[in-house]
Amino acid sequence: MASDLLGLSVSGLRASQTALNTTGHNIANANTDGYSRQRVEVATNPASYTGVGYIGNGVSVESIERVANQYVTTQVRTDAILFNEVDTFHKQVGGLDNLLSNEATGLSSALETFFNAMQNGSNDPTSIPARQLIISESANLADRFNSIYSRMDDIRSTVNSAMDIAVGQVNALSSSIASLNLKITD
């Protein structure tokens, strides 16, 4: 009976020692940025059956876990994802906005000169110079549309290249994690 009592005492002392070590670790890192407190989870050891009933076998350390608010952690991750999504969208849309709103590359000035030429042509439909101006401005407008299409296609290609790079990085990280998981389980 004495060895069982000593065994029970030792298991309790070991669990308490682990809890004290963890408390010391928490105190040492109290001012460390990003540190989250840890706590020791203990569990009772399975009891032994004797002829008259069960006798306890002490306690053991089940795990040491970080104390973190799961809701806050999930919310931070969600907000970071949403921010990055909106930030990327803003950058891409900003490029399109600059392209289309710029006087030299946008449509507004080209459309304005085209419609002015059309108005002049409708005011004097027999005028050869007015007709030539309509044809010239039509060609300029078509060139502007082609230029904008080409620039949008370049933007699309850039976005697709960035996505391919990001997918490659995700795949590389996934492979690394899978490799580490295999090493851990072996």
mmCIF file of C-alpha atoms in Angstrom:
data_model
loop_
_atom_site.group_PDB
_atom_site.id
_atom_site.type_symbol
_atom_site.label_atom_id
_atom_site.label_comp_id
_atom_site.label_asym_id
_atom_site.label_seq_id
_atom_site.Cartn_x
_atom_site.Cartn_y
_atom_site.Cartn_z
ATOM 1 C CA MET A 1 0.000 0.000 0.000
ATOM 2 C CA ALA A 2 2.899 2.361 0.735
ATOM 3 C CA SER A 3 4.210 2.148 -2.848
ATOM 4 C CA ASP A 4 0.716 2.933 -4.163
ATOM 5 C CA LEU A 5 0.466 5.900 -1.848
ATOM 6 C CA LEU A 6 3.926 7.067 -2.932
ATOM 7 C CA GLY A 7 2.981 6.552 -6.584
ATOM 8 C CA LEU A 8 -0.141 8.646 -6.112
ATOM 9 C CA SER A 9 1.871 11.346 -4.379
ATOM 10 C CA VAL A 10 4.552 11.366 -7.091
ATOM 11 C CA SER A 11 1.954 11.693 -9.857
ATOM 12 C CA GLY A 12 0.378 14.651 -8.043
ATOM 13 C CA LEU A 13 3.781 16.242 -7.445
ATOM 14 C CA ARG A 14 4.774 15.836 -11.108
ATOM 15 C CA ALA A 15 1.514 17.407 -12.292
ATOM 16 C CA SER A 16 1.951 20.256 -9.814
ATOM 17 C CA GLN A 17 5.581 20.738 -10.877
ATOM 18 C CA THR A 18 4.487 20.999 -14.517
ATOM 19 C CA ALA A 19 1.813 23.523 -13.517
ATOM 20 C CA LEU A 20 4.408 25.564 -11.578
ATOM 21 C CA ASN A 21 6.816 25.470 -14.527
ATOM 22 C CA THR A 22 4.032 26.669 -16.820
ATOM 23 C CA THR A 23 3.122 29.443 -14.371
ATOM 24 C CA GLY A 24 6.771 30.530 -14.290
ATOM 25 C CA HIS A 25 6.822 30.520 -18.080
ATOM 26 C CA ASN A 26 3.689 32.682 -18.128
ATOM 27 C CA ILE A 27 5.209 35.141 -15.654
ATOM 28 C CA ALA A 28 8.490 35.321 -17.598
ATOM 29 C CA ASN A 29 6.618 36.157 -20.810
ATOM 30 C CA ALA A 30 4.050 38.518 -19.290
ATOM 31 C CA ASN A 31 5.464 41.513 -21.215
ATOM 32 C CA THR A 32 6.234 39.661 -24.442
ATOM 33 C CA ASP A 33 4.219 41.027 -27.365
ATOM 34 C CA GLY A 34 1.934 38.440 -28.882
ATOM 35 C CA TYR A 35 2.383 35.935 -26.060
ATOM 36 C CA SER A 36 -0.725 34.150 -24.893
ATOM 37 C CA ARG A 37 -0.916 32.541 -21.501
ATOM 38 C CA GLN A 38 -0.704 28.765 -21.156
ATOM 39 C CA ARG A 39 -2.456 26.476 -18.743
ATOM 40 C CA VAL A 40 -1.959 22.877 -17.723
ATOM 41 C CA GLU A 41 -4.842 20.482 -18.213
ATOM 42 C CA VAL A 42 -4.697 17.520 -15.838
ATOM 43 C CA ALA A 43 -6.751 14.359 -15.889
ATOM 44 C CA THR A 44 -7.227 11.550 -13.479
ATOM 45 C CA ASN A 45 -5.435 8.314 -14.281
ATOM 46 C CA PRO A 46 -7.699 5.321 -14.871
ATOM 47 C CA ALA A 47 -8.674 3.687 -11.594
ATOM 48 C CA SER A 48 -7.715 0.126 -10.703
ATOM 49 C CA TYR A 49 -10.428 -2.346 -9.776
ATOM 50 C CA THR A 50 -9.980 -4.325 -6.625
ATOM 51 C CA GLY A 51 -12.373 -6.857 -5.202
ATOM 52 C CA VAL A 52 -14.194 -4.234 -3.167
ATOM 53 C CA GLY A 53 -14.222 -1.387 -5.693
ATOM 54 C CA TYR A 54 -12.049 1.016 -7.611
ATOM 55 C CA ILE A 55 -8.905 2.650 -6.268
ATOM 56 C CA GLY A 56 -7.581 5.832 -7.859
ATOM 57 C CA ASN A 57 -4.178 5.931 -9.525
ATOM 58 C CA GLY A 58 -3.395 9.617 -9.256
ATOM 59 C CA VAL A 59 -3.244 12.312 -11.857
ATOM 60 C CA SER A 60 -1.350 13.023 -15.064
ATOM 61 C CA VAL A 61 -0.791 16.044 -17.294
ATOM 62 C CA GLU A 62 -3.147 15.745 -20.247
ATOM 63 C CA SER A 63 -1.946 18.801 -22.169
ATOM 64 C CA ILE A 64 -0.597 22.318 -21.973
ATOM 65 C CA GLU A 65 -2.845 24.661 -23.925
ATOM 66 C CA ARG A 66 -2.742 28.281 -24.976
ATOM 67 C CA VAL A 67 -5.390 30.436 -23.403
ATOM 68 C CA ALA A 68 -6.894 32.358 -26.283
ATOM 69 C CA ASN A 69 -10.324 33.571 -27.145
ATOM 70 C CA GLN A 70 -11.277 31.499 -30.187
ATOM 71 C CA TYR A 71 -13.878 34.043 -31.276
ATOM 72 C CA VAL A 72 -11.320 36.861 -31.290
ATOM 73 C CA THR A 73 -8.761 34.722 -33.109
ATOM 74 C CA THR A 74 -11.314 33.746 -35.756
ATOM 75 C CA GLN A 75 -12.465 37.358 -36.102
ATOM 76 C CA VAL A 76 -8.888 38.620 -36.581
ATOM 77 C CA ARG A 77 -8.283 36.009 -39.287
ATOM 78 C CA THR A 78 -11.576 36.833 -41.014
ATOM 79 C CA ASP A 79 -10.900 40.574 -40.876
ATOM 80 C CA ALA A 80 -7.380 40.115 -42.245
ATOM 81 C CA ILE A 81 -8.723 38.036 -45.136
ATOM 82 C CA LEU A 82 -11.434 40.583 -45.905
ATOM 83 C CA PHE A 83 -8.992 43.491 -45.679
ATOM 84 C CA ASN A 84 -6.539 41.851 -48.059
ATOM 85 C CA GLU A 85 -9.356 40.996 -50.457
ATOM 86 C CA VAL A 86 -10.690 44.553 -50.473
ATOM 87 C CA ASP A 87 -7.191 46.051 -50.612
ATOM 88 C CA THR A 88 -6.275 43.946 -53.647
ATOM 89 C CA PHE A 89 -9.581 44.817 -55.304
ATOM 90 C CA HIS A 90 -8.981 48.513 -54.575
ATOM 91 C CA LYS A 91 -5.521 48.416 -56.163
ATOM 92 C CA GLN A 92 -6.812 46.695 -59.307
ATOM 93 C CA VAL A 93 -9.865 48.925 -59.631
ATOM 94 C CA GLY A 94 -7.668 51.963 -58.972
ATOM 95 C CA GLY A 95 -5.552 51.005 -61.989
ATOM 96 C CA LEU A 96 -8.663 50.704 -64.149
ATOM 97 C CA ASP A 97 -10.018 53.967 -62.790
ATOM 98 C CA ASN A 98 -6.762 55.758 -63.628
ATOM 99 C CA LEU A 99 -6.811 54.248 -67.101
ATOM 100 C CA LEU A 100 -10.373 55.284 -67.853
ATOM 101 C CA SER A 101 -10.374 58.665 -66.086
ATOM 102 C CA ASN A 102 -7.096 59.920 -67.522
ATOM 103 C CA GLU A 103 -7.632 62.544 -70.214
ATOM 104 C CA ALA A 104 -4.930 61.041 -72.419
ATOM 105 C CA THR A 105 -5.967 57.377 -72.108
ATOM 106 C CA GLY A 106 -9.663 57.474 -71.179
ATOM 107 C CA LEU A 107 -12.740 57.518 -73.369
ATOM 108 C CA SER A 108 -14.328 60.818 -72.355
ATOM 109 C CA SER A 109 -12.207 63.119 -74.508
ATOM 110 C CA ALA A 110 -12.265 60.752 -77.493
ATOM 111 C CA LEU A 111 -16.048 60.375 -77.251
ATOM 112 C CA GLU A 112 -16.477 64.118 -76.879
ATOM 113 C CA THR A 113 -14.441 64.914 -80.007
ATOM 114 C CA PHE A 114 -16.213 62.138 -81.925
ATOM 115 C CA PHE A 115 -19.671 63.447 -81.013
ATOM 116 C CA ASN A 116 -18.590 67.039 -81.772
ATOM 117 C CA ALA A 117 -17.500 65.869 -85.229
ATOM 118 C CA MET A 118 -20.841 64.061 -85.641
ATOM 119 C CA GLN A 119 -22.697 67.221 -84.628
ATOM 120 C CA ASN A 120 -20.706 69.270 -87.150
ATOM 121 C CA GLY A 121 -21.428 66.659 -89.810
ATOM 122 C CA SER A 122 -25.137 66.670 -89.040
ATOM 123 C CA ASN A 123 -25.202 70.473 -89.210
ATOM 124 C CA ASP A 124 -23.701 70.424 -92.731
ATOM 125 C CA PRO A 125 -24.113 66.910 -94.215
ATOM 126 C CA THR A 126 -22.810 67.986 -97.656
ATOM 127 C CA SER A 127 -19.486 69.258 -96.328
ATOM 128 C CA ILE A 128 -16.592 67.014 -97.388
ATOM 129 C CA PRO A 129 -14.244 68.273 -94.614
ATOM 130 C CA ALA A 130 -16.953 67.518 -92.003
ATOM 131 C CA ARG A 131 -17.331 63.982 -93.371
ATOM 132 C CA GLN A 132 -13.544 63.500 -93.344
ATOM 133 C CA LEU A 133 -13.468 64.723 -89.742
ATOM 134 C CA ILE A 134 -16.130 62.150 -88.777
ATOM 135 C CA ILE A 135 -14.097 59.379 -90.425
ATOM 136 C CA SER A 136 -10.898 60.613 -88.768
ATOM 137 C CA GLU A 137 -12.493 60.898 -85.330
ATOM 138 C CA SER A 138 -14.119 57.456 -85.783
ATOM 139 C CA ALA A 139 -10.687 55.986 -86.447
ATOM 140 C CA ASN A 140 -9.268 57.815 -83.408
ATOM 141 C CA LEU A 141 -12.123 56.496 -81.242
ATOM 142 C CA ALA A 142 -11.564 52.944 -82.525
ATOM 143 C CA ASP A 143 -7.833 53.286 -81.776
ATOM 144 C CA ARG A 144 -8.670 54.491 -78.256
ATOM 145 C CA PHE A 145 -10.967 51.487 -77.698
ATOM 146 C CA ASN A 146 -8.229 49.155 -78.939
ATOM 147 C CA SER A 147 -5.679 50.852 -76.705
ATOM 148 C CA ILE A 148 -7.955 50.524 -73.654
ATOM 149 C CA TYR A 149 -8.666 46.885 -74.513
ATOM 150 C CA SER A 150 -4.943 46.213 -74.806
ATOM 151 C CA ARG A 151 -4.250 47.872 -71.448
ATOM 152 C CA MET A 152 -7.111 45.964 -69.765
ATOM 153 C CA ASP A 153 -5.749 42.750 -71.238
ATOM 154 C CA ASP A 154 -2.337 43.606 -69.749
ATOM 155 C CA ILE A 155 -3.981 44.191 -66.364
ATOM 156 C CA ARG A 156 -5.816 40.852 -66.663
ATOM 157 C CA SER A 157 -2.547 39.103 -67.506
ATOM 158 C CA THR A 158 -0.842 40.736 -64.524
ATOM 159 C CA VAL A 159 -3.653 39.655 -62.191
ATOM 160 C CA ASN A 160 -3.578 36.097 -63.550
ATOM 161 C CA SER A 161 0.217 35.959 -63.151
ATOM 162 C CA ALA A 162 -0.078 37.181 -59.558
ATOM 163 C CA MET A 163 -2.730 34.533 -58.877
ATOM 164 C CA ASP A 164 -0.523 31.827 -60.419
ATOM 165 C CA ILE A 165 2.346 32.924 -58.171
ATOM 166 C CA ALA A 166 0.078 32.931 -55.099
ATOM 167 C CA VAL A 167 -1.260 29.457 -55.963
ATOM 168 C CA GLY A 168 2.310 28.223 -56.385
ATOM 169 C CA GLN A 169 3.230 29.595 -52.971
ATOM 170 C CA VAL A 170 0.165 28.007 -51.368
ATOM 171 C CA ASN A 171 0.997 24.683 -53.019
ATOM 172 C CA ALA A 172 4.617 24.888 -51.843
ATOM 173 C CA LEU A 173 3.518 25.671 -48.287
ATOM 174 C CA SER A 174 0.964 22.855 -48.385
ATOM 175 C CA SER A 175 3.643 20.423 -49.538
ATOM 176 C CA SER A 176 5.937 21.579 -46.747
ATOM 177 C CA ILE A 177 3.192 21.117 -44.177
ATOM 178 C CA ALA A 178 2.377 17.658 -45.548
ATOM 179 C CA SER A 179 6.066 16.733 -45.387
ATOM 180 C CA LEU A 180 6.332 17.966 -41.803
ATOM 181 C CA ASN A 181 3.180 16.054 -40.861
ATOM 182 C CA LEU A 182 4.716 12.867 -42.260
ATOM 183 C CA LYS A 183 7.931 13.465 -40.316
ATOM 184 C CA ILE A 184 5.964 14.122 -37.132
ATOM 185 C CA THR A 185 3.912 10.944 -37.459
ATOM 186 C CA ASP A 186 6.936 8.747 -38.254
#
